[in-house]
Amino acid sequence: MSRRTLSSVLLATLLSSPYVLAEEVQLQHNGLTLNANLQIADDSSLEDGAVLITHGTLAHNGMDIITTLQELLMDEGYNSLAINLSLGQSDRHGMYDCTTPHVHKHSDAIPEIGQWVQWLKSKGSDKIMLMAHSRGGNQTAMFADQNKDDAIKGQVLIAPQTWNQSEAAAGYEKRYEQALQPLLKQADTLSQKGGEQWLEKTGFVYCADSKVTPDAFLSYYTPDERQDTPTLLKSSSLPTLVFYGTEDKVVPDLSEKMTQVTNDNVTTVGIEGSDHYFLDLYADEVIERTLEFFETL
């Protein structure tokens, strides 16, 4: 029996055990209901610590990479809390619907991650490890950079977002056949006017013909080196483990950029053959190296 099959059997067995808790939990933040999936390992409690997991762009905590990470962590005796970023919606589930107007900002994730850290601490956790995928990796690194907390012991960033101003502009024009700079100017003008202003039928992240607030557009597209995770990590004081996949087409420059991070607090691991999502046996390797990292904290 493969480890993946064995893991699935173990998950089904553990979820039926009275000693294991897997449930949705909620909290209130800025008038929105935030939700997360909490999994407590066999014969454990949040006082033993937890891994707080954040998903990627317009995604959710039920996508394969997140559920697999929670399953494997539970198999190894680790509690985890996989959060759904609100993206401006109350009690959000599933992928973001591109037909929904975009009011969310890249930076909104930072206080939301902070709310969940505080929630874990209120439940007795004083050993919190951060884990995140893709854009969530950048948002988590931003949070850690801005919030020093003795309860947070380290962070694991899986294929975290990179950014380059010229490449971002070129990528936007290629995807949406429209120059980015005029839209940034338009968004800035509308933002300064205040009131209810919108960019209509606008390309936004993965969504074409979107309705977007100017502030949301500016948050995602205004040149900002902090959205380049390797740049943030050059000065990080938090123990950090970064994974990249050698076949990743989403952040193909991550491995090269991480060679420029000369910080003793940061370790980089390449997973040979993995794409952006580290599924199946690649996830096993991520968890194996992650557990080795946790043992050093």
Short mmCIF file of C-alpha atoms in Angstrom, two decimals:
data_model
loop_
_atom_site.label_atom_id
_atom_site.label_comp_id
_atom_site.label_asym_id
_atom_site.label_seq_id
_atom_site.Cartn_x
_atom_site.Cartn_y
_atom_site.Cartn_z
CA MET A 1 0.00 0.00 0.00
CA SER A 2 1.40 3.44 -0.95
CA ARG A 3 1.87 6.13 1.65
CA ARG A 4 -0.83 8.20 -0.05
CA THR A 5 -3.35 5.32 0.19
CA LEU A 6 -2.26 4.62 3.74
CA SER A 7 -2.65 8.30 4.60
CA SER A 8 -6.20 8.30 3.24
CA VAL A 9 -7.09 5.24 5.30
CA LEU A 10 -5.58 6.79 8.40
CA LEU A 11 -7.48 10.02 7.81
CA ALA A 12 -10.80 8.21 7.56
CA THR A 13 -10.01 6.25 10.71
CA LEU A 14 -8.86 9.26 12.68
CA LEU A 15 -11.82 11.41 11.69
CA SER A 16 -14.14 8.75 13.11
CA SER A 17 -12.25 8.71 16.40
CA PRO A 18 -13.77 10.54 19.38
CA TYR A 19 -10.29 11.84 20.19
CA VAL A 20 -9.88 13.74 16.92
CA LEU A 21 -11.50 17.07 16.13
CA ALA A 22 -11.99 18.27 12.56
CA GLU A 23 -14.43 21.15 12.32
CA GLU A 24 -15.06 24.57 10.89
CA VAL A 25 -14.46 27.45 13.27
CA GLN A 26 -15.37 31.10 12.85
CA LEU A 27 -14.55 34.54 14.16
CA GLN A 28 -15.67 38.10 13.45
CA HIS A 29 -13.41 40.70 11.84
CA ASN A 30 -14.35 44.14 10.50
CA GLY A 31 -17.99 43.15 10.14
CA LEU A 32 -17.14 39.92 8.29
CA THR A 33 -17.34 36.30 9.40
CA LEU A 34 -14.03 34.54 8.85
CA ASN A 35 -13.92 30.75 8.76
CA ALA A 36 -11.22 28.10 8.97
CA ASN A 37 -10.87 24.33 9.11
CA LEU A 38 -9.43 23.12 12.40
CA GLN A 39 -7.91 19.66 12.65
CA ILE A 40 -6.72 18.32 15.98
CA ALA A 41 -4.46 15.30 15.92
CA ASP A 42 -5.17 12.16 17.90
CA ASP A 43 -4.74 12.62 21.64
CA SER A 44 -3.73 16.28 21.24
CA SER A 45 -5.03 19.79 21.91
CA LEU A 46 -4.28 23.33 20.79
CA GLU A 47 -2.15 23.75 23.89
CA ASP A 48 0.33 21.50 22.08
CA GLY A 49 0.62 24.10 19.31
CA ALA A 50 -0.71 24.43 15.77
CA VAL A 51 0.23 25.10 12.16
CA LEU A 52 -1.68 28.02 10.63
CA ILE A 53 -2.09 27.47 6.87
CA THR A 54 -2.95 30.17 4.29
CA HIS A 55 -4.01 29.46 0.70
CA GLY A 56 -3.06 31.24 -2.53
CA THR A 57 -4.64 33.70 -4.97
CA LEU A 58 -8.48 33.74 -4.99
CA ALA A 59 -8.34 30.19 -3.61
CA HIS A 60 -9.65 28.49 -0.46
CA ASN A 61 -8.81 26.03 2.27
CA GLY A 62 -10.51 23.10 0.55
CA MET A 63 -8.15 22.94 -2.42
CA ASP A 64 -6.04 19.82 -2.79
CA ILE A 65 -2.72 21.20 -1.59
CA ILE A 66 -4.25 22.56 1.63
CA THR A 67 -6.30 19.49 2.53
CA THR A 68 -3.32 17.24 1.78
CA LEU A 69 -1.05 19.29 4.02
CA GLN A 70 -3.58 19.12 6.86
CA GLU A 71 -3.99 15.37 6.40
CA LEU A 72 -0.26 14.68 6.46
CA LEU A 73 0.35 16.99 9.40
CA MET A 74 -2.38 15.22 11.36
CA ASP A 75 -0.82 11.85 10.49
CA GLU A 76 2.39 13.13 12.11
CA GLY A 77 0.61 14.38 15.24
CA TYR A 78 0.43 18.10 14.35
CA ASN A 79 -2.68 20.23 14.81
CA SER A 80 -3.50 22.64 12.00
CA LEU A 81 -5.81 25.52 11.20
CA ALA A 82 -6.37 26.17 7.48
CA ILE A 83 -7.97 29.57 7.04
CA ASN A 84 -10.13 31.06 4.31
CA LEU A 85 -9.15 34.66 3.60
CA SER A 86 -12.36 36.65 3.31
CA LEU A 87 -11.48 38.47 0.07
CA GLY A 88 -14.09 40.97 1.17
CA GLN A 89 -16.85 38.38 1.63
CA SER A 90 -18.44 37.11 4.80
CA ASP A 91 -18.20 33.37 5.51
CA ARG A 92 -16.53 32.71 2.13
CA HIS A 93 -16.10 29.16 0.80
CA GLY A 94 -14.70 27.81 -2.45
CA MET A 95 -12.86 29.62 -5.24
CA TYR A 96 -13.59 33.31 -5.69
CA ASP A 97 -16.30 33.86 -8.32
CA CYS A 98 -14.93 36.26 -10.94
CA THR A 99 -18.42 37.69 -11.53
CA THR A 100 -18.38 39.06 -7.97
CA PRO A 101 -17.10 42.67 -7.75
CA HIS A 102 -13.63 42.84 -6.24
CA VAL A 103 -13.26 44.99 -3.13
CA HIS A 104 -10.46 43.00 -1.49
CA LYS A 105 -6.86 44.14 -1.24
CA HIS A 106 -3.64 42.11 -1.14
CA SER A 107 -2.88 43.64 2.25
CA ASP A 108 -6.23 42.55 3.77
CA ALA A 109 -4.71 39.15 4.48
CA ILE A 110 -2.27 40.56 7.02
CA PRO A 111 -4.76 41.54 9.75
CA GLU A 112 -6.85 38.44 9.03
CA ILE A 113 -3.86 36.17 9.62
CA GLY A 114 -3.27 38.19 12.77
CA GLN A 115 -6.82 37.56 13.97
CA TRP A 116 -6.34 33.80 13.58
CA VAL A 117 -3.00 33.93 15.40
CA GLN A 118 -4.78 35.65 18.28
CA TRP A 119 -7.58 33.06 18.15
CA LEU A 120 -5.06 30.24 18.46
CA LYS A 121 -3.36 31.99 21.35
CA SER A 122 -6.72 32.45 23.08
CA LYS A 123 -7.16 28.67 22.87
CA GLY A 124 -3.84 28.06 24.59
CA SER A 125 -1.43 27.80 21.66
CA ASP A 126 1.95 29.32 22.38
CA LYS A 127 3.77 27.35 19.67
CA ILE A 128 2.45 28.49 16.29
CA MET A 129 4.05 27.66 12.96
CA LEU A 130 2.95 29.55 9.87
CA MET A 131 2.57 27.73 6.56
CA ALA A 132 1.34 29.17 3.27
CA HIS A 133 1.15 28.60 -0.47
CA SER A 134 1.76 30.94 -3.43
CA ARG A 135 0.39 34.49 -2.86
CA GLY A 136 -0.47 33.38 0.65
CA GLY A 137 3.25 32.83 1.17
CA ASN A 138 3.95 36.46 0.40
CA GLN A 139 1.10 37.64 2.61
CA THR A 140 2.33 35.43 5.43
CA ALA A 141 5.88 36.74 5.05
CA MET A 142 4.47 40.28 5.13
CA PHE A 143 2.56 39.45 8.31
CA ALA A 144 5.64 37.96 9.97
CA ASP A 145 7.73 40.95 8.92
CA GLN A 146 5.28 43.38 10.51
CA ASN A 147 4.30 41.38 13.60
CA LYS A 148 6.87 40.04 16.04
CA ASP A 149 5.26 37.51 18.37
CA ASP A 150 7.06 35.05 20.61
CA ALA A 151 4.29 32.50 19.99
CA ILE A 152 5.22 32.32 16.30
CA LYS A 153 8.19 29.98 16.01
CA GLY A 154 8.74 29.84 12.26
CA GLN A 155 7.20 29.92 8.79
CA VAL A 156 7.07 27.48 5.87
CA LEU A 157 6.47 29.16 2.51
CA ILE A 158 5.53 26.84 -0.36
CA ALA A 159 6.13 28.35 -3.81
CA PRO A 160 5.65 31.88 -2.46
CA GLN A 161 4.86 34.74 -4.80
CA THR A 162 7.62 36.62 -6.58
CA TRP A 163 7.29 40.03 -8.24
CA ASN A 164 9.10 42.17 -10.76
CA GLN A 165 7.75 45.50 -11.97
CA SER A 166 8.56 45.15 -15.66
CA GLU A 167 7.48 41.50 -15.77
CA ALA A 168 4.23 42.34 -13.97
CA ALA A 169 3.41 45.03 -16.53
CA ALA A 170 4.35 42.80 -19.45
CA GLY A 171 2.36 39.90 -18.04
CA TYR A 172 -0.72 42.04 -17.56
CA GLU A 173 -0.58 43.36 -21.12
CA LYS A 174 -0.10 39.86 -22.52
CA ARG A 175 -3.02 38.42 -20.56
CA TYR A 176 -5.51 41.27 -21.02
CA GLU A 177 -4.21 43.00 -24.17
CA GLN A 178 -4.17 46.28 -22.30
CA ALA A 179 -1.35 48.34 -20.82
CA LEU A 180 -1.18 48.37 -17.02
CA GLN A 181 0.15 51.89 -16.40
CA PRO A 182 -2.89 53.82 -17.74
CA LEU A 183 -5.16 51.69 -15.58
CA LEU A 184 -3.04 52.43 -12.51
CA LYS A 185 -3.35 56.16 -13.26
CA GLN A 186 -7.10 55.82 -13.72
CA ALA A 187 -7.44 53.87 -10.48
CA ASP A 188 -5.40 56.45 -8.59
CA THR A 189 -7.56 59.30 -9.94
CA LEU A 190 -10.78 57.51 -8.99
CA SER A 191 -9.42 56.62 -5.55
CA GLN A 192 -8.62 60.26 -4.82
CA LYS A 193 -12.16 61.29 -5.77
CA GLY A 194 -13.52 59.06 -3.02
CA GLY A 195 -17.07 57.80 -2.85
CA GLU A 196 -18.33 54.75 -4.69
CA GLN A 197 -16.02 54.46 -7.68
CA TRP A 198 -15.40 51.39 -9.84
CA LEU A 199 -13.21 50.19 -12.66
CA GLU A 200 -15.58 48.38 -15.02
CA LYS A 201 -14.78 45.44 -17.35
CA THR A 202 -11.22 45.38 -16.11
CA GLY A 203 -8.71 42.53 -16.07
CA PHE A 204 -7.92 41.73 -12.45
CA VAL A 205 -5.62 38.94 -11.24
CA TYR A 206 -7.14 35.85 -12.93
CA CYS A 207 -10.48 37.47 -13.78
CA ALA A 208 -11.32 39.17 -17.10
CA ASP A 209 -13.98 41.90 -17.45
CA SER A 210 -14.15 42.41 -13.70
CA LYS A 211 -15.73 45.14 -11.62
CA VAL A 212 -13.01 46.37 -9.25
CA THR A 213 -12.68 49.16 -6.72
CA PRO A 214 -9.77 51.51 -7.44
CA ASP A 215 -8.18 50.71 -4.08
CA ALA A 216 -8.34 46.97 -4.77
CA PHE A 217 -6.69 47.44 -8.17
CA LEU A 218 -3.98 49.66 -6.71
CA SER A 219 -3.29 47.18 -3.90
CA TYR A 220 -2.57 44.32 -6.29
CA TYR A 221 -0.79 46.24 -9.05
CA THR A 222 0.98 49.29 -7.63
CA PRO A 223 4.75 48.62 -7.79
CA ASP A 224 5.75 47.33 -4.36
CA GLU A 225 8.93 45.33 -3.70
CA ARG A 226 7.29 43.83 -0.61
CA GLN A 227 5.22 41.65 -2.95
CA ASP A 228 8.45 39.93 -3.92
CA THR A 229 8.86 37.32 -1.19
CA PRO A 230 12.63 36.75 -1.63
CA THR A 231 13.17 40.49 -1.16
CA LEU A 232 11.22 40.37 2.12
CA LEU A 233 13.19 37.37 3.33
CA LYS A 234 16.56 39.04 2.95
CA SER A 235 15.99 40.75 6.29
CA SER A 236 13.67 38.25 8.00
CA SER A 237 14.41 37.45 11.63
CA LEU A 238 11.95 34.54 11.72
CA PRO A 239 13.21 31.02 10.97
CA THR A 240 11.91 30.32 7.48
CA LEU A 241 11.76 27.31 5.17
CA VAL A 242 11.04 27.98 1.49
CA PHE A 243 10.05 25.31 -1.02
CA TYR A 244 10.17 25.62 -4.79
CA GLY A 245 9.22 23.08 -7.44
CA THR A 246 11.64 22.57 -10.30
CA GLU A 247 8.69 22.37 -12.75
CA ASP A 248 6.80 25.37 -11.35
CA LYS A 249 5.52 27.58 -14.20
CA VAL A 250 3.72 30.04 -11.90
CA VAL A 251 6.79 31.32 -10.01
CA PRO A 252 9.56 30.01 -12.29
CA ASP A 253 12.08 32.59 -11.02
CA LEU A 254 11.74 31.65 -7.34
CA SER A 255 14.71 29.29 -7.20
CA GLU A 256 17.05 31.83 -8.80
CA LYS A 257 15.81 34.66 -6.61
CA MET A 258 16.28 32.59 -3.45
CA THR A 259 19.99 32.20 -4.28
CA GLN A 260 20.25 35.94 -3.61
CA VAL A 261 18.84 35.58 -0.09
CA THR A 262 21.90 35.34 2.14
CA ASN A 263 20.13 35.12 5.48
CA ASP A 264 21.01 32.47 8.07
CA ASN A 265 17.35 32.41 9.16
CA VAL A 266 16.19 31.23 5.72
CA THR A 267 16.55 27.74 4.24
CA THR A 268 15.55 26.92 0.67
CA VAL A 269 14.61 23.44 -0.57
CA GLY A 270 13.90 22.44 -4.16
CA ILE A 271 11.48 19.60 -4.86
CA GLU A 272 12.61 17.88 -8.05
CA GLY A 273 9.78 17.37 -10.55
CA SER A 274 7.06 19.24 -8.65
CA ASP A 275 4.92 21.94 -10.24
CA HIS A 276 3.27 24.79 -8.32
CA TYR A 277 0.94 22.54 -6.31
CA PHE A 278 3.18 19.81 -4.79
CA LEU A 279 0.61 17.04 -5.01
CA ASP A 280 0.91 13.34 -4.13
CA LEU A 281 4.46 12.24 -3.28
CA TYR A 282 5.75 15.80 -3.59
CA ALA A 283 3.55 16.74 -0.63
CA ASP A 284 5.04 13.88 1.36
CA GLU A 285 8.50 15.31 0.71
CA VAL A 286 7.36 18.79 1.72
CA ILE A 287 6.04 17.45 5.03
CA GLU A 288 9.14 15.35 5.66
CA ARG A 289 11.42 18.36 5.26
CA THR A 290 8.97 20.54 7.20
CA LEU A 291 9.04 18.21 10.20
CA GLU A 292 12.84 18.31 10.17
CA PHE A 293 12.58 22.10 10.18
CA PHE A 294 10.06 22.12 13.04
CA GLU A 295 12.45 20.03 15.14
CA THR A 296 15.02 22.86 14.96
CA LEU A 297 12.63 25.50 16.34
#
